[in-house]
Coordinates of C-alpha atoms and ligand atoms in Angstrom, one line a residue:
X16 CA -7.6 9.8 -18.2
X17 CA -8.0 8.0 -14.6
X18 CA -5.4 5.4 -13.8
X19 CA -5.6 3.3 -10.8
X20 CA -1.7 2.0 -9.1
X21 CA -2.6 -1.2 -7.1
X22 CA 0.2 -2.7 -5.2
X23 CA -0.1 -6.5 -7.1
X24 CA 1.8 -8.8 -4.1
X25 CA 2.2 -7.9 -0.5
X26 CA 2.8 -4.4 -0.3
X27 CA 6.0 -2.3 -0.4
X28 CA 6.0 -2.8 -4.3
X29 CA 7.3 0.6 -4.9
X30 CA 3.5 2.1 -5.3
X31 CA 4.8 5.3 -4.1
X32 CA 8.2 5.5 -6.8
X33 CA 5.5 5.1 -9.8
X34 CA 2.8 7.0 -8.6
X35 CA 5.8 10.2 -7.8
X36 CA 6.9 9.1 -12.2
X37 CA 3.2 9.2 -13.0
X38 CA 1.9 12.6 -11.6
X39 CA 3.4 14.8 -13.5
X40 CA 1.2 14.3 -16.2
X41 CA -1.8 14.0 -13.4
X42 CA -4.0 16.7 -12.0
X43 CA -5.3 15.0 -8.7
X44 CA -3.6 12.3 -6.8
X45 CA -6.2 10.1 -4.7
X46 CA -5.3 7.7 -1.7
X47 CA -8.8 5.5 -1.2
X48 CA -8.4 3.0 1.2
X49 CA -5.8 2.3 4.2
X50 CA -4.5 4.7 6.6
X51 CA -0.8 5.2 8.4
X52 CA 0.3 1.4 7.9
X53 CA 1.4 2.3 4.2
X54 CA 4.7 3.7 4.1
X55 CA 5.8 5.0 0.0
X56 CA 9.0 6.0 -0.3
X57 CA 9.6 8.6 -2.9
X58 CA 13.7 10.1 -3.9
X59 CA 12.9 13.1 -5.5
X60 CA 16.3 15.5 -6.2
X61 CA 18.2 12.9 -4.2
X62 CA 15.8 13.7 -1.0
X63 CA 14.0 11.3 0.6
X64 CA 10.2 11.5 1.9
X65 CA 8.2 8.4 3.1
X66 CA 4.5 9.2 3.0
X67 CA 2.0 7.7 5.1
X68 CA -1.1 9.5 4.5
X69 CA -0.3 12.2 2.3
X70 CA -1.0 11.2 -1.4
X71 CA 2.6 11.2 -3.1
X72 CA 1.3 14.4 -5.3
X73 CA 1.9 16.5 -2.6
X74 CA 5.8 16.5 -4.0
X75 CA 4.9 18.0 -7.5
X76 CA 3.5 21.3 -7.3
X77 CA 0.0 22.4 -8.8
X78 CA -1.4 19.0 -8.4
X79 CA -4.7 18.5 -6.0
X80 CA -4.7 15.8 -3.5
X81 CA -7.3 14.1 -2.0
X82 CA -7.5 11.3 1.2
X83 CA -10.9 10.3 0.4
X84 CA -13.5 8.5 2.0
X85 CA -12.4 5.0 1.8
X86 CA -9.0 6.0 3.9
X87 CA -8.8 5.6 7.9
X88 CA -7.4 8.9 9.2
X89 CA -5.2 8.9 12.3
X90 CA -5.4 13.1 13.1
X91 CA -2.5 13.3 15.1
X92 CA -0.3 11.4 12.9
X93 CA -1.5 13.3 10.0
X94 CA -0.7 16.6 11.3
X95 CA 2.6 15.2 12.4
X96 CA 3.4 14.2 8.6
X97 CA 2.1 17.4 7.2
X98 CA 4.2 19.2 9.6
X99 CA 7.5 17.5 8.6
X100 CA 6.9 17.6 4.6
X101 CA 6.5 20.9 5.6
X102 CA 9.8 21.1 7.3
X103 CA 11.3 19.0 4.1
X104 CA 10.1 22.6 1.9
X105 CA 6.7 20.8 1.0
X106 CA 4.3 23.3 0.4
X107 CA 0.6 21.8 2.3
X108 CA -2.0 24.2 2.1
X109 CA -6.3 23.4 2.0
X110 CA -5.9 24.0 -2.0
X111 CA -3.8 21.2 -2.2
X112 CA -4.9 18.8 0.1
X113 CA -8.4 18.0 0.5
X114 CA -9.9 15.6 3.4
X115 CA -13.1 13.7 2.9
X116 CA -16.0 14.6 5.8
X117 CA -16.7 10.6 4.9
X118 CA -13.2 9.3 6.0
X119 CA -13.3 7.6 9.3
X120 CA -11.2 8.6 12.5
X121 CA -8.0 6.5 13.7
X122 CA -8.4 7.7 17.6
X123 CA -5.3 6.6 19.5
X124 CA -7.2 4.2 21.3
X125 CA -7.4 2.2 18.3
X126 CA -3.8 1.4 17.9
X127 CA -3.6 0.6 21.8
X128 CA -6.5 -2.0 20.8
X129 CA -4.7 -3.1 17.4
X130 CA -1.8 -4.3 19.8
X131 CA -3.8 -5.6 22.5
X132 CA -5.6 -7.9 19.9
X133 CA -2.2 -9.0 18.9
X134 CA -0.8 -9.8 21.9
X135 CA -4.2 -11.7 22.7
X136 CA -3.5 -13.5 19.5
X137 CA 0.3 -14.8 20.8
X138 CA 1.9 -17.3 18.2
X139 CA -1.2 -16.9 15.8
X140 CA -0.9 -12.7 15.7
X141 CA -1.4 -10.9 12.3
X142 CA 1.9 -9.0 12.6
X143 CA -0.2 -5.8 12.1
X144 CA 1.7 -2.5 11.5
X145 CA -0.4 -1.3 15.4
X146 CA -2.0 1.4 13.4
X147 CA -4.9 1.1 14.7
X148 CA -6.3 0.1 11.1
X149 CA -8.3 -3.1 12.0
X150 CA -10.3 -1.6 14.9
X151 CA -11.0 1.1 13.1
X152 CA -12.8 -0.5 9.9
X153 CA -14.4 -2.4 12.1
X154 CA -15.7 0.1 14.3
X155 CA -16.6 2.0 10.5
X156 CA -18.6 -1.9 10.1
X157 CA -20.3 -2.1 13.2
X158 CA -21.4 1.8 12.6
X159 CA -20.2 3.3 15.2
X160 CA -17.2 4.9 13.9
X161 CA -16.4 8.7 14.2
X162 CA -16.1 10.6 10.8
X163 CA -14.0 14.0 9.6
X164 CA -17.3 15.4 9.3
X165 CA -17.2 15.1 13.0
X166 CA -14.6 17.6 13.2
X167 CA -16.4 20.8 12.0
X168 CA -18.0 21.8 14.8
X169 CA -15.6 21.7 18.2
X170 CA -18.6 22.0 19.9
X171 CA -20.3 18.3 18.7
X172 CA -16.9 16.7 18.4
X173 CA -16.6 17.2 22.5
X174 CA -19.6 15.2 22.9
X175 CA -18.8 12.7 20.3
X176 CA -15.2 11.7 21.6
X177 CA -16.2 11.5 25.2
X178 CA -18.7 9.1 24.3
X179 CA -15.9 7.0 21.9
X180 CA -13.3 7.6 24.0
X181 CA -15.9 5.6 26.8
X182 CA -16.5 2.9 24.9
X183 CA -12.9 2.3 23.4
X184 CA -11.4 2.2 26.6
X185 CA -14.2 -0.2 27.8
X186 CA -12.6 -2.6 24.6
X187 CA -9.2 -2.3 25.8
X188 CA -10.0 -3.0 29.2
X189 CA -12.0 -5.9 28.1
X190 CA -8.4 -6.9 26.5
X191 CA -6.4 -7.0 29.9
X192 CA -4.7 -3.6 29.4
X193 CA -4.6 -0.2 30.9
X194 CA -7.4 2.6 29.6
X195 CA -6.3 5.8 27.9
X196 CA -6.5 9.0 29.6
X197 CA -9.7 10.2 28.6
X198 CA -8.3 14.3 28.9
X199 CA -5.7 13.5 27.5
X200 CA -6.8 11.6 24.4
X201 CA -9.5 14.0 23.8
X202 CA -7.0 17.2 23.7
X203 CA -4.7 15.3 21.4
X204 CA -7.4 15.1 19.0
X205 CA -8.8 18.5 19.6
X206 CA -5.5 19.6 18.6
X207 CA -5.4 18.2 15.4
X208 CA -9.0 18.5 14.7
X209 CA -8.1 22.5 14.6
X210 CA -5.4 22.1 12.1
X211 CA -7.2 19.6 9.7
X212 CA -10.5 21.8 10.4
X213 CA -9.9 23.6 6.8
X214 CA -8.6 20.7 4.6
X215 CA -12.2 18.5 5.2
X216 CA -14.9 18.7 2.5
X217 CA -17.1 16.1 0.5
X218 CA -14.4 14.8 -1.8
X219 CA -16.7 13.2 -3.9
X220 CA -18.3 16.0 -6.1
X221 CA -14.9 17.5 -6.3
X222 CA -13.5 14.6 -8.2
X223 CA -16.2 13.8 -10.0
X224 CA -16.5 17.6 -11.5
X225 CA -12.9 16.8 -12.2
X226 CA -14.0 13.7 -14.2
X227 CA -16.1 15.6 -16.1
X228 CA -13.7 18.5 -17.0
X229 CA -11.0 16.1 -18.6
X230 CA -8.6 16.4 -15.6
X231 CA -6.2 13.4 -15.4
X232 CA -6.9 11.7 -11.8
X233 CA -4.5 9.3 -10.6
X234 CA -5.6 6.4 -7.3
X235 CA -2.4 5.9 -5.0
X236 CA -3.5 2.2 -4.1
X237 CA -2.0 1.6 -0.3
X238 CA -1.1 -2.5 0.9
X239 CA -0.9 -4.9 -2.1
X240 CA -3.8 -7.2 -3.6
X241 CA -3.0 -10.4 -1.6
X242 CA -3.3 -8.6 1.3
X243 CA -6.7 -7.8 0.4
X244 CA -9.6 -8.3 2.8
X245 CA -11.5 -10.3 0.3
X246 CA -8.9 -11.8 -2.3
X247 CA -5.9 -11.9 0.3
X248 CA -4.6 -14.4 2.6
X249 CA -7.6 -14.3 5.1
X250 CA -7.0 -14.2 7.8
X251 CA -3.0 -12.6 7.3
X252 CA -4.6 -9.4 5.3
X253 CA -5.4 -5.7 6.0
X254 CA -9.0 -4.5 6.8
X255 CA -9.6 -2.9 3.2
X256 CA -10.4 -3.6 0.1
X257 CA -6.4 -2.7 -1.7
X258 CA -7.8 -4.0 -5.3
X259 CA -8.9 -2.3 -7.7
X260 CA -12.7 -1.8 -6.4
X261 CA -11.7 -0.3 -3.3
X262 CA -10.2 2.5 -5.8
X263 CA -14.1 3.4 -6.4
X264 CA -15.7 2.4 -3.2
X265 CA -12.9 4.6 -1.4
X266 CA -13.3 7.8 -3.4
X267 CA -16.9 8.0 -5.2
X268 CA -15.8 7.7 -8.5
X269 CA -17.3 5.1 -10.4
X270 CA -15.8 1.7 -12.2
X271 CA -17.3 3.3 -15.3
X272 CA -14.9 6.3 -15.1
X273 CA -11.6 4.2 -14.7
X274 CA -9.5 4.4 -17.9
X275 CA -6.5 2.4 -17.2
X276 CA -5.5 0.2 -14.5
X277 CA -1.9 -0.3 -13.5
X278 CA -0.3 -3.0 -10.8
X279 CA 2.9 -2.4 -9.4
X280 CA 5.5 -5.2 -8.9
X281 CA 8.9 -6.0 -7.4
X282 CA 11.3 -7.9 -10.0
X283 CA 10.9 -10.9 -6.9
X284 CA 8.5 -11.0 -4.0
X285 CA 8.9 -9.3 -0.2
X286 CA 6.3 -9.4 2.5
X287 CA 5.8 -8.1 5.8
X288 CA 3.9 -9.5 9.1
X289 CA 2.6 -13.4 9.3
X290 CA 1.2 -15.6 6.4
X291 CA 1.4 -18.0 3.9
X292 CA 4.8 -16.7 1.3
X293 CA 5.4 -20.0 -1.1
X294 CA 8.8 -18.9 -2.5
X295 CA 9.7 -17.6 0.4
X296 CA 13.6 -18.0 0.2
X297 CA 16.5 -17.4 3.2
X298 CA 19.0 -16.8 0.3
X299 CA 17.6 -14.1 -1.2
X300 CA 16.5 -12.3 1.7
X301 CA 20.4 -12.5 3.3
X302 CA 21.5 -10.9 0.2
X303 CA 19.0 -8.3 0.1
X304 CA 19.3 -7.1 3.5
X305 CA 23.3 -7.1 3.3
X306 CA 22.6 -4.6 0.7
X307 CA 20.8 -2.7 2.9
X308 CA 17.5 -3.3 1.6
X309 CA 13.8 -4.1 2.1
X310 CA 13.1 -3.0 5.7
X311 CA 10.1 -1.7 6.0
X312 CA 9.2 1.9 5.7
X313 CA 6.2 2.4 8.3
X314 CA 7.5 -0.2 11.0
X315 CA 11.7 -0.5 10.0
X316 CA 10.9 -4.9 10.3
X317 CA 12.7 -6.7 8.0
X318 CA 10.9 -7.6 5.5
X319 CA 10.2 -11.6 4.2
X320 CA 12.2 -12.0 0.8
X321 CA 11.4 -14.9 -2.0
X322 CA 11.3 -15.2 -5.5
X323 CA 8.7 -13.9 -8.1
X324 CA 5.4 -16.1 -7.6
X325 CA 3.4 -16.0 -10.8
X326 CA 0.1 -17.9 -9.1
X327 CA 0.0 -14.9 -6.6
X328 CA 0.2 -12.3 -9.7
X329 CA -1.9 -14.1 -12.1
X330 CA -4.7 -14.3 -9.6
X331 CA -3.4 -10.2 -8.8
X332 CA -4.1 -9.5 -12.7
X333 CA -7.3 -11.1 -12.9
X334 CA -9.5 -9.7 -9.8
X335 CA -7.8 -6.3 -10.4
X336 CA -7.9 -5.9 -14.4
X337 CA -4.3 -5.2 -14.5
X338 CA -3.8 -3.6 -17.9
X339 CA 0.1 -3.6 -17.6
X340 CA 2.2 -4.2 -14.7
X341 CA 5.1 -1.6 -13.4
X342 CA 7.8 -3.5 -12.3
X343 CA 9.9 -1.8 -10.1
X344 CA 13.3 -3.5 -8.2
X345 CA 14.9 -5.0 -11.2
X346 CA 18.7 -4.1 -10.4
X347 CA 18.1 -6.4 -6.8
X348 CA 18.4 -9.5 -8.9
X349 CA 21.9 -7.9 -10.9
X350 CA 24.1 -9.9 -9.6
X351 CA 22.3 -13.5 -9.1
X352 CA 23.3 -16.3 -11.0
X353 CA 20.2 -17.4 -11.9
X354 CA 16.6 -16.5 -11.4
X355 CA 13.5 -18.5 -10.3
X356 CA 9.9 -17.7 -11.4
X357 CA 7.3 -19.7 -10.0
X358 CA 4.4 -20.6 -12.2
X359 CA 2.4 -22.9 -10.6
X360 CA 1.5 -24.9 -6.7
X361 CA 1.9 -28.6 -6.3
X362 CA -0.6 -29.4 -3.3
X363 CA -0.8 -32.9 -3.2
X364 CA -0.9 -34.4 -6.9
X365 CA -3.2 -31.3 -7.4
X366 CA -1.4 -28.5 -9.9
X367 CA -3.0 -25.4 -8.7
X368 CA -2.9 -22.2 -11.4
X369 CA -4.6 -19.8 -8.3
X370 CA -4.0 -19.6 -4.9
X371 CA -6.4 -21.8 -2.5
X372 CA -8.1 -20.0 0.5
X373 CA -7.8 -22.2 3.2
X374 CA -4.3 -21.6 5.4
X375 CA -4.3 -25.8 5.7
X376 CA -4.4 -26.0 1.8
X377 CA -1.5 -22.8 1.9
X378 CA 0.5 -25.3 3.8
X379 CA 0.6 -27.8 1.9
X380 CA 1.5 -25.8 -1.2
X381 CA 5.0 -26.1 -2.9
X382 CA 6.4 -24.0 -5.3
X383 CA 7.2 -25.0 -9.2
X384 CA 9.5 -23.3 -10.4
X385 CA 11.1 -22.4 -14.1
X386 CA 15.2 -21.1 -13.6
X387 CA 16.5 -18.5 -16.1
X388 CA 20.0 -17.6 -16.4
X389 CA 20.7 -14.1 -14.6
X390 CA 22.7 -11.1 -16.5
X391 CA 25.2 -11.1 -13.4
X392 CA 25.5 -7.2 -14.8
X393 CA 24.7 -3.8 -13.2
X394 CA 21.6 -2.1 -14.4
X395 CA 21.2 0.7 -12.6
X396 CA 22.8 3.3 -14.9
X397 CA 21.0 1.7 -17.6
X398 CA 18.2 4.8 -19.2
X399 CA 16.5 2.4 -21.9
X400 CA 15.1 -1.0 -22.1
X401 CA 17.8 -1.3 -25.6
X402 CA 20.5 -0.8 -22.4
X403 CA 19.1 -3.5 -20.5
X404 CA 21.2 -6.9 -20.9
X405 CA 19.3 -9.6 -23.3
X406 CA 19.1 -12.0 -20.0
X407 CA 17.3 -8.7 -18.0
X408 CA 14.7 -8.3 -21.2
X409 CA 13.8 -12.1 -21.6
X410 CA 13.4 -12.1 -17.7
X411 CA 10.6 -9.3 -17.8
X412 CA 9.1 -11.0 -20.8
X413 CA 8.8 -14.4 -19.3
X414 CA 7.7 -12.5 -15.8
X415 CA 4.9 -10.9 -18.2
X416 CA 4.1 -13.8 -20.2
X417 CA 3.4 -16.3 -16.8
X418 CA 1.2 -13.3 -15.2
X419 CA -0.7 -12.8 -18.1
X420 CA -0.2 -9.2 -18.3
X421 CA 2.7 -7.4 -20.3
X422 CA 5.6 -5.0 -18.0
X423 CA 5.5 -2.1 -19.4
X424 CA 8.1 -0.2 -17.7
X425 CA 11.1 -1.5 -15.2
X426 CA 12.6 0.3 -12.1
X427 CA 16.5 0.0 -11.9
X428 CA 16.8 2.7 -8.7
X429 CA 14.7 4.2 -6.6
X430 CA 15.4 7.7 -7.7
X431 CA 12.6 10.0 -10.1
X432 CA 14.7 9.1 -13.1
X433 CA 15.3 5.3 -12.8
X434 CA 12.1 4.5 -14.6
X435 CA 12.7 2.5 -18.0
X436 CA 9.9 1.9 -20.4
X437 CA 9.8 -1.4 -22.3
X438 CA 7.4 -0.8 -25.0
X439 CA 5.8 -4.1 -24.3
X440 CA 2.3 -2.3 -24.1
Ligands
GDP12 P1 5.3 1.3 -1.6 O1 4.8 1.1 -0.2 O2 4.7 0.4 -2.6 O3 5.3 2.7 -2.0 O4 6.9 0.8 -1.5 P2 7.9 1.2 -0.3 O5 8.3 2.6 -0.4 O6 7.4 0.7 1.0 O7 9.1 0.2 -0.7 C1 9.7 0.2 -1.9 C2 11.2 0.4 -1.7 O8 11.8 0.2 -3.0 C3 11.6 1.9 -1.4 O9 12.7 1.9 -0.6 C4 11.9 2.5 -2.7 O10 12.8 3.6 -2.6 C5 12.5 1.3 -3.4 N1 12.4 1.3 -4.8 C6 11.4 1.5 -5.7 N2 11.7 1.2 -6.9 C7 13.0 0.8 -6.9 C8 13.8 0.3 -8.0 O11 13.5 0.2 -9.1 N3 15.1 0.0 -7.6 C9 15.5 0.2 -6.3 N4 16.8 -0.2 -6.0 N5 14.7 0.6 -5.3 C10 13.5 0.9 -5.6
IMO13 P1 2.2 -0.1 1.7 O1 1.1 0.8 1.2 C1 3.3 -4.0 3.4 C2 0.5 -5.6 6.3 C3 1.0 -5.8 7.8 C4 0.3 -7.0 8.2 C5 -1.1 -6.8 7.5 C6 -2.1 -6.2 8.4 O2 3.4 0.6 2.2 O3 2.5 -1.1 0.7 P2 -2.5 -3.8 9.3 O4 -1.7 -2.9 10.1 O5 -2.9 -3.2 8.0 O6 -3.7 -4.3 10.0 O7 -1.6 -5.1 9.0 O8 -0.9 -6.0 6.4 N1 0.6 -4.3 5.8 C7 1.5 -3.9 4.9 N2 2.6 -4.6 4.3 N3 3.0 -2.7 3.0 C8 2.0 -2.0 3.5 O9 1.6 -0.8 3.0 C9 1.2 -2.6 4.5 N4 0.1 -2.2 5.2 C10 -0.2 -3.3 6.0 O10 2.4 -6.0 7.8 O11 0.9 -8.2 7.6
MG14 MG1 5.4 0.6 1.8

């Protein structure tokens, strides 16, 4: 059984909480796309870890993990994050987690470019996460990229930096800012290249042997599907492809072998960095953050709050071939009075059903929103969906019913345990 977990909104849906509930039953865990600007959180015996890279299997034991070819690999930060899972009692070892020779290289030059851009871009910026993410795919685009495979032999990975390292700098300089230290840059990556040396392979017959023996594989989807490079909000998206395709593009195994696909949603919307956010709402997001919640986990911004917006995860369901949606973040609305879903846009004396691509037409959108009443109760003790108030139930099967795809299990905590099926699949 292969199950894909796409983020369905912006990102920060909790990816990292279901993916941690869904491994035990898995064999490999598979990141496929993005790099260090996806931040899962994952409370595991009351401990927390925030992965960036690292697939969240790494926390079960016996379970395979693969960063596959689809994902853009910063070395140094990568060592740096296996180093302190390994200080949190993680056990990282080449058995357990396997680097594609196909993924592409994050040098830090990239990020330094990834902020220059953004400055250059003033009021219109991105609001990137500077991981050097955007420079890199591009880089991977215009073929000039440098690959893990790169890394086996010290020897041709001298010659290959120097000549990167050139021609990055050149780019930043182009940008108005300072160039990188060429010694320096090159030894930092050296470094790491030596650690991650025994953890690179081609990824791609390993998983698809796997396929073939039965094992159960599960896709760790980074970023959400609106912030997809082809279905997002262009230009306010990542570089990838965070849908479901980007699952089999990323890793090398094919649509055909995809058994179930999964999208991950908060109980209401959050989003951070620049770009269009309909039901966007000041109210909510006050009362979130004075609870402490939804900064982000990669870059510690507070993150954009609004309600649930059912155009965004209808058009989510349809390009991804959501066969159930995880909802995760259902205690945050405990205590409102009452709840807003939106179900469609008025732009102009148009009724939209899908979200338009220009940013002029995102402007003009408004909201339409149905209110239900709120179960003003606490939930997160609650251990089944029988527990749940009636309000909390007919809220997740109204969410399901305007998305078009049922919930078929609620998050009430972010702890291992606070995962409630609903039996609505
Ligand atoms: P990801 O990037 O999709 O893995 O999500 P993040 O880890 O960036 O953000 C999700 C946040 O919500 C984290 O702080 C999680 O610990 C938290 N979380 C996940 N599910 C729940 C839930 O059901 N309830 C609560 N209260 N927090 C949750
Ligand atoms: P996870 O996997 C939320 C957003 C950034 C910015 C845009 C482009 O934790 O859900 P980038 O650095 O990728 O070029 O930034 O994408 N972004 C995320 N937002 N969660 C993420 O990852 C994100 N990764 C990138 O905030 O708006
Ligand atoms: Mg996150």
């Amino acid at each position: 059984m292969n199950t894909l977990v796409i983020g369905s909104q912006w990102g920060d849906e909790g990816k990292g909480k279901v993916i941690d509930f869904l491994t035990e039953t898995a064999d490999f865990v598979v990141r496929s796309q993005g790099g260090s600007n996806a931040g899962h959180t994952v409370i595991a015996a009351g401990k927390k870890y925030v992965l960036h890279l690292v697939p969240s299997g790494i926390l079960w034991p016996g379970k395979v993990n693969v960063i596959a070819n689809g994902v853009v690999i910063n070395p140094t930060m990568l060592v740096e994050e296996i180093r302190g899972l390994q200080q949190q009692g993680v056990t990282i070892t080449p058995q357990n987690l396997l680097i594609s020779d196909r993924a592409h290289v994050v040098l830090p030059i990239h990020k330094q470019i990834d902020a220059a851009q953004e400055e250059a871009l003033g009021e219109h910026k991105i609001g990137t996460t500077k991981q050097g993410i955007g420079p890199t795919y591009a880089d991977k685009a215009r073929r000039i990229g440098i690959r893990m495979a790169d890394f086996i032999d010290p020897k041709h990975l001298v010659e290959v930096l120097t000549v990167r390292i050139k021609t990055a700098n050149e780019e930043l300089v182009r940008l108005g800012w300072p160039a990188a230290d060429p010694q320096e840059t090159l030894e930092a990556v050296m470094a790491a290249a030596d650690v991650l040396r025994p953890h690179i392979t081609n990824t791609i017959p390993v998983l698809n042997e796997a396929v073939k023996a039965g094992k159960n594989i599960l896709f760790e989807g980074a970023q959400g599907a609106m912030l997809d490079i082809d279905f997002g909000t262009y230009p306010f998206v990542t570089s990838s492809n965070t849908s479901a395709g980007g699952c089999c593009t990323g890793s090398g195994v094919a649509p055909t072998r995809i058994d179930r696909t999964i999208g991950v949603c908060k109980a209401y919307t959050t989003r951070v960095g620049e770009g269009p956010f309909a039901t966007e709402d000041a109210e909510i997001a006050d009362y979130l953050h004075g609870l402490g919640r939804e900064f982000g986990a990669t870059t510690g911004r507070p993150r954009r709050c609004g309600w649930t917006d059912g155009v965004v995860l209808r058009f989510s369901a349809m390009f991804n071939g959501f066969d159930e949606m995880a909802m995760t973040n259902l205690d945050g609305l405990d205590h409102m009075k009452t709840i807003k879903i939106c179900t469609a846009y008025k732009m102009g004396d148009q009724i939209l059903s899908y979200p338009p691509a220009l940013m002029s037409d995102w402007a003009k959108c408004e909201p339409i929103y149905e209110e239900l009443p709120g179960w003003q109760q606490d939930t997160t003790g609650c251990t089944a969906w029988e527990q749940l108030p009636e309000a909390c139930r007919a809220y997740v099967k109204r969410f399901g019913e305007v998305v078009g795809c049922p919930v078929s299990s609620v998050g009430v905590g972010p702890d291992r345990e606070q995962t409630i099926p609903t039996g609505l699949v």
